[in-house]
mmCIF file with all atom_site columns, C-alpha atoms in Angstrom:
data_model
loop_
_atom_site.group_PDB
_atom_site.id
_atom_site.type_symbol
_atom_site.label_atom_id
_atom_site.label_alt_id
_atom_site.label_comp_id
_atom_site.label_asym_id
_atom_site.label_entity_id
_atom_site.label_seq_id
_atom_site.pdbx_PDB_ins_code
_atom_site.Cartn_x
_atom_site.Cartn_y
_atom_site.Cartn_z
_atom_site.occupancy
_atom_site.B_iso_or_equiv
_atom_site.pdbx_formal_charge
_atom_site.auth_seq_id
_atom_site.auth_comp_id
_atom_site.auth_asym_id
_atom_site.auth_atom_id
_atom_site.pdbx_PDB_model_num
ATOM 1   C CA . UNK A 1 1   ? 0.000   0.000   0.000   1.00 96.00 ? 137 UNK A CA 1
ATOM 2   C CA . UNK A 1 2   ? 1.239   3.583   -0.566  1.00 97.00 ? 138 UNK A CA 1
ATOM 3   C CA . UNK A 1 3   ? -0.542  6.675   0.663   1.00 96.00 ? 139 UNK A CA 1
ATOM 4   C CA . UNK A 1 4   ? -0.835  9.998   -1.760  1.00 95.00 ? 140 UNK A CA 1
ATOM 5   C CA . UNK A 1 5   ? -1.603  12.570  1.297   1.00 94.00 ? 141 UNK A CA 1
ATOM 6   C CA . UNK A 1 6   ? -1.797  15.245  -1.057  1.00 93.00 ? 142 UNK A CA 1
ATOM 7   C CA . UNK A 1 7   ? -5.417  13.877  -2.345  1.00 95.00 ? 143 UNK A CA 1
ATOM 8   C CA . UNK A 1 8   ? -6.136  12.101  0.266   1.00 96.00 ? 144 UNK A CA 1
ATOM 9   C CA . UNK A 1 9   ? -5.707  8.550   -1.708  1.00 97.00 ? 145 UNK A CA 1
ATOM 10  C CA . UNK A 1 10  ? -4.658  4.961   -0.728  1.00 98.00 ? 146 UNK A CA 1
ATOM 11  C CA . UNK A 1 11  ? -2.988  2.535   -3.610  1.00 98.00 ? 147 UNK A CA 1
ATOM 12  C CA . UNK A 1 12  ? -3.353  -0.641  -2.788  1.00 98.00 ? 148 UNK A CA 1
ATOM 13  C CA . UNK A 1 13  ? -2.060  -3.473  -4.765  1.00 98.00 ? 149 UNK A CA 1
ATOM 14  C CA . UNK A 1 14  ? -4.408  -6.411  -5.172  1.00 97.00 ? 150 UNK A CA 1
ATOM 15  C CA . UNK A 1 15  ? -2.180  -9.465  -5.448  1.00 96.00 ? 151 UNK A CA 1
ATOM 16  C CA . UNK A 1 16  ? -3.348  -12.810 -7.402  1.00 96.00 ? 152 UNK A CA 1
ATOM 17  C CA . UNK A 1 17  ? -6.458  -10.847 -8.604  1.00 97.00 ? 153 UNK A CA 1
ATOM 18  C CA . UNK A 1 18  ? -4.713  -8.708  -11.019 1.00 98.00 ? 154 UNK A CA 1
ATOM 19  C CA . UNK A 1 19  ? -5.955  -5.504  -9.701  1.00 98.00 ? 155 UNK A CA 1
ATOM 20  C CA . UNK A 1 20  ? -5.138  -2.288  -8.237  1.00 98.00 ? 156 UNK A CA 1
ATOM 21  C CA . UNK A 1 21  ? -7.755  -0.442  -5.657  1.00 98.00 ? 157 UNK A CA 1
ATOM 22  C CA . UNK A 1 22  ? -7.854  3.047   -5.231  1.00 98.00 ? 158 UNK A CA 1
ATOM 23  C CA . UNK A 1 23  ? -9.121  4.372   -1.867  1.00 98.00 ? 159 UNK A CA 1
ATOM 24  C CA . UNK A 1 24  ? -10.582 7.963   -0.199  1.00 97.00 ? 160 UNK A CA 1
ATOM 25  C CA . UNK A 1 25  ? -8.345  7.735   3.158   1.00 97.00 ? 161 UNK A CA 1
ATOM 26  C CA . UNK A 1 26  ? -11.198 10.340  4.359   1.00 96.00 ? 162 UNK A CA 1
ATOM 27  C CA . UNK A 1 27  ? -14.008 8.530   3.672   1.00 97.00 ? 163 UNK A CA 1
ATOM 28  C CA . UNK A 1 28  ? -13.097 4.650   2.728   1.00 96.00 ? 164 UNK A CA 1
ATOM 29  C CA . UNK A 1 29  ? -14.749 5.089   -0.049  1.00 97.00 ? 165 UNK A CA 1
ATOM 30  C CA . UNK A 1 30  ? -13.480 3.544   -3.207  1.00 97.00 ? 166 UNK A CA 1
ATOM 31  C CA . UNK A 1 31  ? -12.598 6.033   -5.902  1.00 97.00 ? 167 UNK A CA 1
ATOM 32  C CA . UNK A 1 32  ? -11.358 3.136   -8.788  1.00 98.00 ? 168 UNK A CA 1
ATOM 33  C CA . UNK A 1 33  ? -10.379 -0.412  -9.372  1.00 98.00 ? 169 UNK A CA 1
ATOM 34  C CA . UNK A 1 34  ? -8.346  -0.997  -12.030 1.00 98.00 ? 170 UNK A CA 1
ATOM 35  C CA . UNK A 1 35  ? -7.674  -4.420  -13.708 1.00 98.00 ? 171 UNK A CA 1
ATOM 36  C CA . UNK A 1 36  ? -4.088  -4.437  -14.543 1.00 98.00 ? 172 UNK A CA 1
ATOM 37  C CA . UNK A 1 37  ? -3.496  -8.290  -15.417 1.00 97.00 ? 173 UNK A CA 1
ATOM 38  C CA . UNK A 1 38  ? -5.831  -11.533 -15.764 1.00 97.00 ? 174 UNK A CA 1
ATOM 39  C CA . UNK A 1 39  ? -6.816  -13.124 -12.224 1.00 96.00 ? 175 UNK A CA 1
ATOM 40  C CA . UNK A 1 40  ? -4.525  -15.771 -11.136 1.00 90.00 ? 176 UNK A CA 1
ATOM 41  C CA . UNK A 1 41  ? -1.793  -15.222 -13.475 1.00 96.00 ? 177 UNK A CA 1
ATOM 42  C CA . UNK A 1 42  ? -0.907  -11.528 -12.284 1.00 97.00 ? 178 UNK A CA 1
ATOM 43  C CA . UNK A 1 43  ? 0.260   -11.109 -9.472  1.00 97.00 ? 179 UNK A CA 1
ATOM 44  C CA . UNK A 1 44  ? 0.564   -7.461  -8.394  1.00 98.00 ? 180 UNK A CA 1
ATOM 45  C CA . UNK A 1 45  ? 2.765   -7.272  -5.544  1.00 97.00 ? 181 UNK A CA 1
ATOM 46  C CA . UNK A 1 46  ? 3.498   -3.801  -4.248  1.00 98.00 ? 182 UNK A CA 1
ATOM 47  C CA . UNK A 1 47  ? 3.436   0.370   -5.427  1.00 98.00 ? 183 UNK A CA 1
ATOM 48  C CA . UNK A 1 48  ? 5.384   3.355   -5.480  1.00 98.00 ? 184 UNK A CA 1
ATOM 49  C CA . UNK A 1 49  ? 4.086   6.779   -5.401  1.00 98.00 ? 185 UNK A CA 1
ATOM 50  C CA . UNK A 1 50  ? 5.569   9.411   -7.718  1.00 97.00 ? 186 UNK A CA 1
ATOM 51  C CA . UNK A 1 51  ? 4.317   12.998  -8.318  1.00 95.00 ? 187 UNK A CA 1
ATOM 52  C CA . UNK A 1 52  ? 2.847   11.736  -11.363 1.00 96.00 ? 188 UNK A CA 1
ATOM 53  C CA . UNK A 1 53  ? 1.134   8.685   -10.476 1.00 98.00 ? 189 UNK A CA 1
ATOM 54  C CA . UNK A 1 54  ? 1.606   5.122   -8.683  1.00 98.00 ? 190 UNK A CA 1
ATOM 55  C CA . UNK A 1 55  ? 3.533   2.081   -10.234 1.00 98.00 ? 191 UNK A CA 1
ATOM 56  C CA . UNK A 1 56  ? 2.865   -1.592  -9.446  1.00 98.00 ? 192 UNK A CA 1
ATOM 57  C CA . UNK A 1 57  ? 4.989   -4.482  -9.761  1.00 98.00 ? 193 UNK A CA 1
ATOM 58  C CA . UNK A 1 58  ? 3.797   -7.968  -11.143 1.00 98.00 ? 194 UNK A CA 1
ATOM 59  C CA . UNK A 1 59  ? 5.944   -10.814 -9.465  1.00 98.00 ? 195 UNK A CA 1
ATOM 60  C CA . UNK A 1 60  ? 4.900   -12.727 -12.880 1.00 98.00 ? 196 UNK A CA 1
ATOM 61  C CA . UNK A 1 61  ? 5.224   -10.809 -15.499 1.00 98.00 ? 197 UNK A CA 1
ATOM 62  C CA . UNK A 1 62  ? 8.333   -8.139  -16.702 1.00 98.00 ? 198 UNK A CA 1
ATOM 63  C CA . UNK A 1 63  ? 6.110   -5.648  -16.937 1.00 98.00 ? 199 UNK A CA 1
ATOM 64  C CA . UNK A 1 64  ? 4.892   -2.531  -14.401 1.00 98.00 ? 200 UNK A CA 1
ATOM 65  C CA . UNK A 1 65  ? 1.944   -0.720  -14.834 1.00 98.00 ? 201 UNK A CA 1
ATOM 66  C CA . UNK A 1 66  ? 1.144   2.940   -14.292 1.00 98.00 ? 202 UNK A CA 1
ATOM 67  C CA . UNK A 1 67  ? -1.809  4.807   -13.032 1.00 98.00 ? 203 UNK A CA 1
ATOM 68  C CA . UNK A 1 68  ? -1.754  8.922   -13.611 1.00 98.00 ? 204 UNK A CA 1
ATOM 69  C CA . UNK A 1 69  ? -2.665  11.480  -10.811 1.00 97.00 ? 205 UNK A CA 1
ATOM 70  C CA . UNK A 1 70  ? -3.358  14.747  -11.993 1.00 95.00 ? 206 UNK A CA 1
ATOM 71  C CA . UNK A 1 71  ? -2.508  18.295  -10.133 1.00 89.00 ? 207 UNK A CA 1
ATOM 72  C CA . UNK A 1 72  ? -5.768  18.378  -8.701  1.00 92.00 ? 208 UNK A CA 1
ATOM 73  C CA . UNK A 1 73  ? -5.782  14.140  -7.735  1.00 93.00 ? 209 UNK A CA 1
ATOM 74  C CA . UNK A 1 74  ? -7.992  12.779  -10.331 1.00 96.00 ? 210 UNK A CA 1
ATOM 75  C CA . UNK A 1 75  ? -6.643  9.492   -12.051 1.00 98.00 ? 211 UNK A CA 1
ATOM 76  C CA . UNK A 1 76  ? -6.539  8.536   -15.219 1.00 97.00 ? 212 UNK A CA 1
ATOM 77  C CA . UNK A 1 77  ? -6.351  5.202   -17.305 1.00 98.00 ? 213 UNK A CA 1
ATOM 78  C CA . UNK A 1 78  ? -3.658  2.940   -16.473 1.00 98.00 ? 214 UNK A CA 1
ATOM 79  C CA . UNK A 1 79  ? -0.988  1.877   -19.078 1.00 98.00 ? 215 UNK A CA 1
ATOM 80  C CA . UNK A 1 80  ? 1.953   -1.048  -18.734 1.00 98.00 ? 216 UNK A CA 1
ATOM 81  C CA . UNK A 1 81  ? 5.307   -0.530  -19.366 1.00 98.00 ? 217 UNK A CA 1
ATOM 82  C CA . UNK A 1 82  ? 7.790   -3.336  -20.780 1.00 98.00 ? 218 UNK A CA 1
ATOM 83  C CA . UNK A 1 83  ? 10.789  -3.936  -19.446 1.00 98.00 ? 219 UNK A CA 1
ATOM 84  C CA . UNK A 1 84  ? 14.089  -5.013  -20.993 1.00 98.00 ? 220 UNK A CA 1
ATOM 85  C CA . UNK A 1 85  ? 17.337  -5.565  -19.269 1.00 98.00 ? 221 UNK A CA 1
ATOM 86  C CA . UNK A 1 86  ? 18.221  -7.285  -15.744 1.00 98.00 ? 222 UNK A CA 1
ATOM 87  C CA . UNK A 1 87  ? 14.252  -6.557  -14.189 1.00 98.00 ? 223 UNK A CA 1
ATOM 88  C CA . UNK A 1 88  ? 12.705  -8.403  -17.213 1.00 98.00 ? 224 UNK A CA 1
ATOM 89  C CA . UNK A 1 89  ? 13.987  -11.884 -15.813 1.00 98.00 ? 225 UNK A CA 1
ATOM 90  C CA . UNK A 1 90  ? 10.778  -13.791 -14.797 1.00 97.00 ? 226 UNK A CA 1
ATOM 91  C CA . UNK A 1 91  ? 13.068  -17.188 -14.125 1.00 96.00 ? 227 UNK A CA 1
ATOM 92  C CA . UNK A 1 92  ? 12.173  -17.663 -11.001 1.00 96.00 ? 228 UNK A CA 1
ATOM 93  C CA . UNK A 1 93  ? 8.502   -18.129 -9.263  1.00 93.00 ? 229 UNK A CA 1
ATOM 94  C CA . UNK A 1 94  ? 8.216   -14.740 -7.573  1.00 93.00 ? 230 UNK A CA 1
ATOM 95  C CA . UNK A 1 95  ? 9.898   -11.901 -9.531  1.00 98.00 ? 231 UNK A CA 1
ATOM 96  C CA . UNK A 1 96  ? 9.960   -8.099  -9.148  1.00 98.00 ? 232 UNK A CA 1
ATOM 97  C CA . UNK A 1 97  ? 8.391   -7.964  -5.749  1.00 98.00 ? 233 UNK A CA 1
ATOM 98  C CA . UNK A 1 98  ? 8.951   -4.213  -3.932  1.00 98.00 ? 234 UNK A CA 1
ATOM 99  C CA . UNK A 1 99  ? 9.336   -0.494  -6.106  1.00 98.00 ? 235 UNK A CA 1
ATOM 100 C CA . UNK A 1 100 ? 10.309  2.966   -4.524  1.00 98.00 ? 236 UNK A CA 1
ATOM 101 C CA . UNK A 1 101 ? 10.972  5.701   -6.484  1.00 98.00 ? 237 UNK A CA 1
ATOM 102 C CA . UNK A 1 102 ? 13.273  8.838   -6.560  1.00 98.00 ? 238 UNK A CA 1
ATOM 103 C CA . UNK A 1 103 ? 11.632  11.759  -4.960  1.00 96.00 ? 239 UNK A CA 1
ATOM 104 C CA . UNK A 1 104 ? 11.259  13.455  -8.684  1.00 96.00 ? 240 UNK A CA 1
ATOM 105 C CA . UNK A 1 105 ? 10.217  10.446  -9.948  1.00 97.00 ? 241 UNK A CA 1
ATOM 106 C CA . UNK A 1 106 ? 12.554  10.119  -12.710 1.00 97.00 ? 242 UNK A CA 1
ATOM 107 C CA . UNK A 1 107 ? 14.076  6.591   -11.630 1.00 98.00 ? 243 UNK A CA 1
ATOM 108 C CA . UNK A 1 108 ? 12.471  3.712   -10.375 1.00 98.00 ? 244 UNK A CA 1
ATOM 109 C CA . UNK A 1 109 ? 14.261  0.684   -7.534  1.00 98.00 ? 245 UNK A CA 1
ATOM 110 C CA . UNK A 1 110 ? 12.849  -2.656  -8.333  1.00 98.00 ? 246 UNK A CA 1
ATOM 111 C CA . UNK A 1 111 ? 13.601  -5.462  -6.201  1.00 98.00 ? 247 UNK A CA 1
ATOM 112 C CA . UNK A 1 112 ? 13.695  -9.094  -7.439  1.00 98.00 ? 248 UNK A CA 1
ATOM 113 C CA . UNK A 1 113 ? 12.818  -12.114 -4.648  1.00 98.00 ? 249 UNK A CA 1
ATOM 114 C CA . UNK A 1 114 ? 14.184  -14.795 -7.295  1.00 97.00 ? 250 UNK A CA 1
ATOM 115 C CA . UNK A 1 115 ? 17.630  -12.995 -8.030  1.00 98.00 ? 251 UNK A CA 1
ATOM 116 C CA . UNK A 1 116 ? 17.908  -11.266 -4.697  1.00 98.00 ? 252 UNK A CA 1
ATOM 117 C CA . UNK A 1 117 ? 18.790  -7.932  -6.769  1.00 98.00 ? 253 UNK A CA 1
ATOM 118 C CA . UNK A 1 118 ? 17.748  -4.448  -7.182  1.00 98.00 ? 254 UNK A CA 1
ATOM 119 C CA . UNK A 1 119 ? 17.248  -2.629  -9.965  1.00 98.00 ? 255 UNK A CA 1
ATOM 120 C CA . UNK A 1 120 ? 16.974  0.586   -11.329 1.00 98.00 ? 256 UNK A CA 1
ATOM 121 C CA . UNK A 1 121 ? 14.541  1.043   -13.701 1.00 98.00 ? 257 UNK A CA 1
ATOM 122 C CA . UNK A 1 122 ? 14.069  3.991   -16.532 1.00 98.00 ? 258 UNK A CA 1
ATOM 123 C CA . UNK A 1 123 ? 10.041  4.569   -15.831 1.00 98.00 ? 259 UNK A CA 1
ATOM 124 C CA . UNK A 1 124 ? 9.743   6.357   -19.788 1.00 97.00 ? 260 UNK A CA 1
ATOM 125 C CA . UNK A 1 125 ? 11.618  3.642   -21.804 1.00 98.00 ? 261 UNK A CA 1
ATOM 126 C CA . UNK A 1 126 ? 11.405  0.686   -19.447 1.00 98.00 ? 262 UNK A CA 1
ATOM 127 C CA . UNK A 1 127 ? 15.423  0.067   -19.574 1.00 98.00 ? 263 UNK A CA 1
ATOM 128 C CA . UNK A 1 128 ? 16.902  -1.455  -16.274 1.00 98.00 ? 264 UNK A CA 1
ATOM 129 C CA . UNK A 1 129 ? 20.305  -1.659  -15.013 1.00 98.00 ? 265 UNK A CA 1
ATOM 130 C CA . UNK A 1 130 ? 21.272  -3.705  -12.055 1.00 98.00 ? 266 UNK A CA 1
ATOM 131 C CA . UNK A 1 131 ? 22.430  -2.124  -8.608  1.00 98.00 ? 267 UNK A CA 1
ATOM 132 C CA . UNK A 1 132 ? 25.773  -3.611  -7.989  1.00 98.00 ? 268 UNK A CA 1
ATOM 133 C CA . UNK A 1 133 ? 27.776  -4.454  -4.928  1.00 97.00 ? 269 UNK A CA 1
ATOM 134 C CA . UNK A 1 134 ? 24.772  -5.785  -2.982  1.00 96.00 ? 270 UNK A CA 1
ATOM 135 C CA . UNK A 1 135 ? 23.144  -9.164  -2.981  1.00 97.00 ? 271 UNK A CA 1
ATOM 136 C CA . UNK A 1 136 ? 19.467  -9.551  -0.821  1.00 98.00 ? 272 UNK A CA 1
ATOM 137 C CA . UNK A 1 137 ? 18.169  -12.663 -0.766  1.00 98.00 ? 273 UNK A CA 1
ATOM 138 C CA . UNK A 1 138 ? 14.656  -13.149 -0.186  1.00 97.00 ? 274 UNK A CA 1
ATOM 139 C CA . UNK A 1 139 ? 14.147  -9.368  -0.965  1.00 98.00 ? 275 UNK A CA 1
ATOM 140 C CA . UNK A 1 140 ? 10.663  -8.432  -0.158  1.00 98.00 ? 276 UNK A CA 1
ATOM 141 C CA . UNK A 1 141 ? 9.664   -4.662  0.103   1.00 98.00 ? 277 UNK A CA 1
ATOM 142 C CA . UNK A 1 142 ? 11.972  -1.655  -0.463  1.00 98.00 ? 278 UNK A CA 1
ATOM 143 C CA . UNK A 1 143 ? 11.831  1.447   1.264   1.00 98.00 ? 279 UNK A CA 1
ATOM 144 C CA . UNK A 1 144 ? 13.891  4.784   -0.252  1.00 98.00 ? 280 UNK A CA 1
ATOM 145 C CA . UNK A 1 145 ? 15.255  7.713   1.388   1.00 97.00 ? 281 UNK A CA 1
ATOM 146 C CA . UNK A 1 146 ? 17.150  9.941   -0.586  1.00 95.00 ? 282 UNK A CA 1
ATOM 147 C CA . UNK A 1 147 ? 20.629  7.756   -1.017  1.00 96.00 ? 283 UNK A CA 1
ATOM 148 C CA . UNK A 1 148 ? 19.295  5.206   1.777   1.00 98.00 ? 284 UNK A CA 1
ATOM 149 C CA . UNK A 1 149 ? 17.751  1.789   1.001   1.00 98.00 ? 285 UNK A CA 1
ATOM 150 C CA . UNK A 1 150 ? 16.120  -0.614  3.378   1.00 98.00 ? 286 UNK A CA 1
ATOM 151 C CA . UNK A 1 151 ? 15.783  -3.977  1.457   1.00 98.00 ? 287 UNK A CA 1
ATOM 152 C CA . UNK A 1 152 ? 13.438  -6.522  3.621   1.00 98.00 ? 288 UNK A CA 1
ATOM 153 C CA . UNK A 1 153 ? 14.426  -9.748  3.864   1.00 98.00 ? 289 UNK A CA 1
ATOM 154 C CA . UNK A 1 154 ? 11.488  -11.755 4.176   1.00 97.00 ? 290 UNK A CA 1
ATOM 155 C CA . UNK A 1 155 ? 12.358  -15.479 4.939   1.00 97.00 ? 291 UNK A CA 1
ATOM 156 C CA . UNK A 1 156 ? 15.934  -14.189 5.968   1.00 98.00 ? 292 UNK A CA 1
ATOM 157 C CA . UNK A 1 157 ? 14.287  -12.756 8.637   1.00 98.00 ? 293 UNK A CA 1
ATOM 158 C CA . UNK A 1 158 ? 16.138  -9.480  8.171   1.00 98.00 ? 294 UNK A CA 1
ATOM 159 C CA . UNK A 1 159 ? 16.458  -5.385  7.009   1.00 98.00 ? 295 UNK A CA 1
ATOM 160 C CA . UNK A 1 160 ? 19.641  -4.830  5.454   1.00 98.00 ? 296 UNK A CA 1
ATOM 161 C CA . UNK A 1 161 ? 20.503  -0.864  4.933   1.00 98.00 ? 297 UNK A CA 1
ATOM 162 C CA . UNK A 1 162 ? 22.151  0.231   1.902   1.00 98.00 ? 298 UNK A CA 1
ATOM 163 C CA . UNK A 1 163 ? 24.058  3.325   0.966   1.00 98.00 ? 299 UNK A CA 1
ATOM 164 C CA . UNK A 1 164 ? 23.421  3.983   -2.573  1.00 98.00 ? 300 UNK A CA 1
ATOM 165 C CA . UNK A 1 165 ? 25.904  5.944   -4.641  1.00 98.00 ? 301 UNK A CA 1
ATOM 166 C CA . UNK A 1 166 ? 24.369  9.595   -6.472  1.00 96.00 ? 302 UNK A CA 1
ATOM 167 C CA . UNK A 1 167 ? 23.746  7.752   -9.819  1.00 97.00 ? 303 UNK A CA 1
ATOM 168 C CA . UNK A 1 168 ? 22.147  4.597   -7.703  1.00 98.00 ? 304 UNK A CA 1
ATOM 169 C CA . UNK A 1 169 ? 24.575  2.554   -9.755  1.00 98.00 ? 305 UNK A CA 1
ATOM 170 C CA . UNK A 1 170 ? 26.046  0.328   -6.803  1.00 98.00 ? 306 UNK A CA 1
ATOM 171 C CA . UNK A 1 171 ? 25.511  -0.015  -3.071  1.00 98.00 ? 307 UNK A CA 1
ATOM 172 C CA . UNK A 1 172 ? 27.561  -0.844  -0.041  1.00 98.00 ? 308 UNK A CA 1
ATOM 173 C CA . UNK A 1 173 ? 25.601  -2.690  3.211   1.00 98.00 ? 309 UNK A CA 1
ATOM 174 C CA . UNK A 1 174 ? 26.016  -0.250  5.715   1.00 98.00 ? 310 UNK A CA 1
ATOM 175 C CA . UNK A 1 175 ? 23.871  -2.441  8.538   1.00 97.00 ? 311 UNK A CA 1
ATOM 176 C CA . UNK A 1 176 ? 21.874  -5.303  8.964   1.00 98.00 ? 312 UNK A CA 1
ATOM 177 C CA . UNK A 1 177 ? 18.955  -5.095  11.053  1.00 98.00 ? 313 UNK A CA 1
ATOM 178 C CA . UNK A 1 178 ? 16.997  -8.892  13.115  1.00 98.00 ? 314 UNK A CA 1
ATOM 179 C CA . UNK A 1 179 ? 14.857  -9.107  15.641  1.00 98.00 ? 315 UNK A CA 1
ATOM 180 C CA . UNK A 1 180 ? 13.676  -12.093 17.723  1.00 98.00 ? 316 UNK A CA 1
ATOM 181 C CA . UNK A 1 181 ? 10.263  -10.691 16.976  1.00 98.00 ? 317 UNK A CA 1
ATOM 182 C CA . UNK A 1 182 ? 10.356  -10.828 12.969  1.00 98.00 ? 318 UNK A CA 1
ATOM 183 C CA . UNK A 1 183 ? 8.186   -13.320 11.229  1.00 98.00 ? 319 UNK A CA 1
ATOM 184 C CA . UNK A 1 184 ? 9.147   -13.017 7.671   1.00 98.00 ? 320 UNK A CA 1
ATOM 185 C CA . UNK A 1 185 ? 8.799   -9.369  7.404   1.00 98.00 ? 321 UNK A CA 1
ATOM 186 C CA . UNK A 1 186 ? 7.079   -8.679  3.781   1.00 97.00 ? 322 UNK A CA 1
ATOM 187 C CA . UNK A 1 187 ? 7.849   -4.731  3.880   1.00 97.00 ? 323 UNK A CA 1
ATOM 188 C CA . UNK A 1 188 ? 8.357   -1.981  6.266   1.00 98.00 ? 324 UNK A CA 1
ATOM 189 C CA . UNK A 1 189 ? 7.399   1.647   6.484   1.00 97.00 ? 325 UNK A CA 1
ATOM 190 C CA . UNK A 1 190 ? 10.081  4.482   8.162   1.00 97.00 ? 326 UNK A CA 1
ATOM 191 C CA . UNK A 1 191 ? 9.182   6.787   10.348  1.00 95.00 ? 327 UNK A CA 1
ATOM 192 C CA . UNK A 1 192 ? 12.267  9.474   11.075  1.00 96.00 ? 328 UNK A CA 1
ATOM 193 C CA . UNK A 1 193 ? 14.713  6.739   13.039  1.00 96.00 ? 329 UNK A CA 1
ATOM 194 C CA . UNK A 1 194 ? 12.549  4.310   12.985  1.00 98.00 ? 330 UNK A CA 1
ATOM 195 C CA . UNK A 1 195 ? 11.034  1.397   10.546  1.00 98.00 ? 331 UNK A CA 1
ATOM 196 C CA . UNK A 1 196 ? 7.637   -0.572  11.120  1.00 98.00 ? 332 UNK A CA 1
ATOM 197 C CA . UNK A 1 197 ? 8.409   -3.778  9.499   1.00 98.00 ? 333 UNK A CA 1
ATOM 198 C CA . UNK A 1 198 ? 5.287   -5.843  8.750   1.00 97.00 ? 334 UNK A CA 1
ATOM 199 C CA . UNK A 1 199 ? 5.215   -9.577  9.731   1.00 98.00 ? 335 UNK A CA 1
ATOM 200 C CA . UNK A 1 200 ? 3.456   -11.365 6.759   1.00 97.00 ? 336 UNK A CA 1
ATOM 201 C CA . UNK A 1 201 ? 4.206   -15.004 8.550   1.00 97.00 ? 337 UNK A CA 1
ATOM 202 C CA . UNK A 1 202 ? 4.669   -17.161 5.469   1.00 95.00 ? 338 UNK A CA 1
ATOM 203 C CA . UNK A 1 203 ? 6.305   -19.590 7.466   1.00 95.00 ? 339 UNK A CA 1
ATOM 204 C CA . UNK A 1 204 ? 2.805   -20.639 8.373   1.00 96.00 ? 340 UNK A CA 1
ATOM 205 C CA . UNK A 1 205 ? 1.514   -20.880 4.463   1.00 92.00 ? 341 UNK A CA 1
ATOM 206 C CA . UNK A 1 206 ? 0.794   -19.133 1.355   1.00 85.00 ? 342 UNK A CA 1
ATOM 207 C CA . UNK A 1 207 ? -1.909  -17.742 2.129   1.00 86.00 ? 343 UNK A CA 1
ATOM 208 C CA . UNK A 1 208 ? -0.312  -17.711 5.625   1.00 93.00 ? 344 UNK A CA 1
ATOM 209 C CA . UNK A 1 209 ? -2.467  -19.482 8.636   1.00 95.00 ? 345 UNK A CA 1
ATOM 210 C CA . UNK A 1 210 ? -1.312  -17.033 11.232  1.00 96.00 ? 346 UNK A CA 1
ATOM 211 C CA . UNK A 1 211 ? -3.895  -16.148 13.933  1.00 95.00 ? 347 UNK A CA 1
ATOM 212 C CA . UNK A 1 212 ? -2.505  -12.875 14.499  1.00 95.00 ? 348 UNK A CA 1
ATOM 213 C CA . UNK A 1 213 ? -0.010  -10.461 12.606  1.00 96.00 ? 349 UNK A CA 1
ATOM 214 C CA . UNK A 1 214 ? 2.279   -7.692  13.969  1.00 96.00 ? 350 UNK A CA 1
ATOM 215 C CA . UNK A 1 215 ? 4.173   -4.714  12.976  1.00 98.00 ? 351 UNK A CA 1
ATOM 216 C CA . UNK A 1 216 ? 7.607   -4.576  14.083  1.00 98.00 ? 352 UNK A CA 1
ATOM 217 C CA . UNK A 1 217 ? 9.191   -1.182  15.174  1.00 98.00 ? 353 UNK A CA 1
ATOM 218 C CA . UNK A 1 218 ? 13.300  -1.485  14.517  1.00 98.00 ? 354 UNK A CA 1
ATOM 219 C CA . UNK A 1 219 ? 15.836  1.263   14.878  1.00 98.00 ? 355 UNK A CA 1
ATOM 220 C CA . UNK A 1 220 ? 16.688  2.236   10.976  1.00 97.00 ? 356 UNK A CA 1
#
C-alpha cells in the first residue's frame, strides 16, 4: 500500500487478482479499481508513489503498470510498461516484488525475490540496469530515502541498509537489522529513526495461517 496525502488517496495493490484499488483515506470510499493483469496469473505485488502517479509491480510478469494522478488528484487510465534488461527476468517463481521511487520520480528501484537484486529502472523507456555491490536474498519490500535503502528480507528474517551511490549505480551494506520478533517481514514503512516492518508469517503458508499479525518497530 502507498498513501498519496496530497489527495487524500490509498494505492493498494491487489495481489493474485490482477488488480489495483484506489481508496478515499477520508471517507473509505473507493474512488477506482483498475484491472491491470488476468486473475490468477498476475500477481501485483506492491506500489510506489511518484508525483505523477503510482507504479505496481507484477511478481509474474516483466512488466509494471502505471496509473496517472493529476494536479488536482484525479486518475486517469492505467498503461503497462515493458521492461528489458536485468528486471525483465521472470526465471524464477516470484519476480519483481517491492518499487520505490526517486523523490522526482525520474528513476524507479525494483527489487527481485528470485535474483535477490535491485534494480533501477528507466520509468519512460522501461530500460533497467542492475544495482551492484549488494546481494538480498529473499528481498521483499523496499523502502527509499534519498541515497538510503532498506531492502526486507522476508524469509531471511532481516532489514539490510544500503548506501546507494548519487547515480544509484552500486551499493555498499552499511547495517543489517533482526529481531527475535520478525516473522518473515514482507515490507516496512520508516518513520524518522525508525522502521515498522510488517510480519506477513509465510512460514505458516501461502496464504499464511497465522492467527494474528504484527508490525515490528526497529531502529533504521
Amino acid at each position: 500500500m502507498a498513501v498519496n496525502t496530497r489527495n487524500d488517496l490509498l494505492f493498494v495493490a491487489g495481489g493474485f487478482t490482477g488488480q489495483a484499488y484506489v481508496y478515499d483515506t477520508d471517507s473509505g470510499a473507493t474512488v477506482a479499481s483498475y484491472q491491470l493483469g488476468d486473475p490468477g496469473t498476475s500477481l501485483i505485488n506492491d506500489v510506489a508513489l511518484t508525483p505523477q502517479g503510482a507504479w505496481f509491480t507484477d511478481s509474474l510478469h516483466a512488466r509494471l503498470h502505471f496509473v496517472p494522478i493529476d494536479q488536482y488528484g484525479n486518475l486517469g487510465p492505467f498503461r503497462t510498461l515493458k521492461l528489458s534488461g536485468p528486471a525483465a527476468d521472470t526465471g524464477d517463481e516470484f519476480n519483481l516484488n517491492g518499487i520505490a521511487a526517486t523523490e522526482d520520480g525520474q528513476t524507479l528501484i525494483v527489487a527481485h525475490s528470485g535474483n535477490g537484486e535491485l534494480y533501477t529502472v528507466n520509468p519512460a523507456k522501461g530500460t533497467s540496469a542492475h544495482i551492484t555491490g549488494v546481494s538480498v536474498p529473499t528481498v521483499d519490500g523496499i523502502v527509499l530515502d534519498d541515497s538510503r535503502l532498506w531492502a526486507v528480507q522476508s524469509f531471511s528474517n532481516q532489514i539490510t541498509r544500503i548506501a546507494l551511490t548519487d547515480d544509484l549505480s552500486s551499493g555498499v551494506v552499511k547495517k543489517t537489522i533482526t529481531n527475535p520478533l520478525f516473522q518473515v517481514p514482507a515490507t516496512a514503512a520508516l518513520f524518522g529513526d525508525t522502521l515498522a516492518a510488517v510480519n506477513a508469517k509465510f512460514d505458516t503458508g501461502v496464504p499464511p495461517t497465522a492467527d494474528q499479525y504484527e508490525i515490528v518497530l526497529v531502529d533504521a
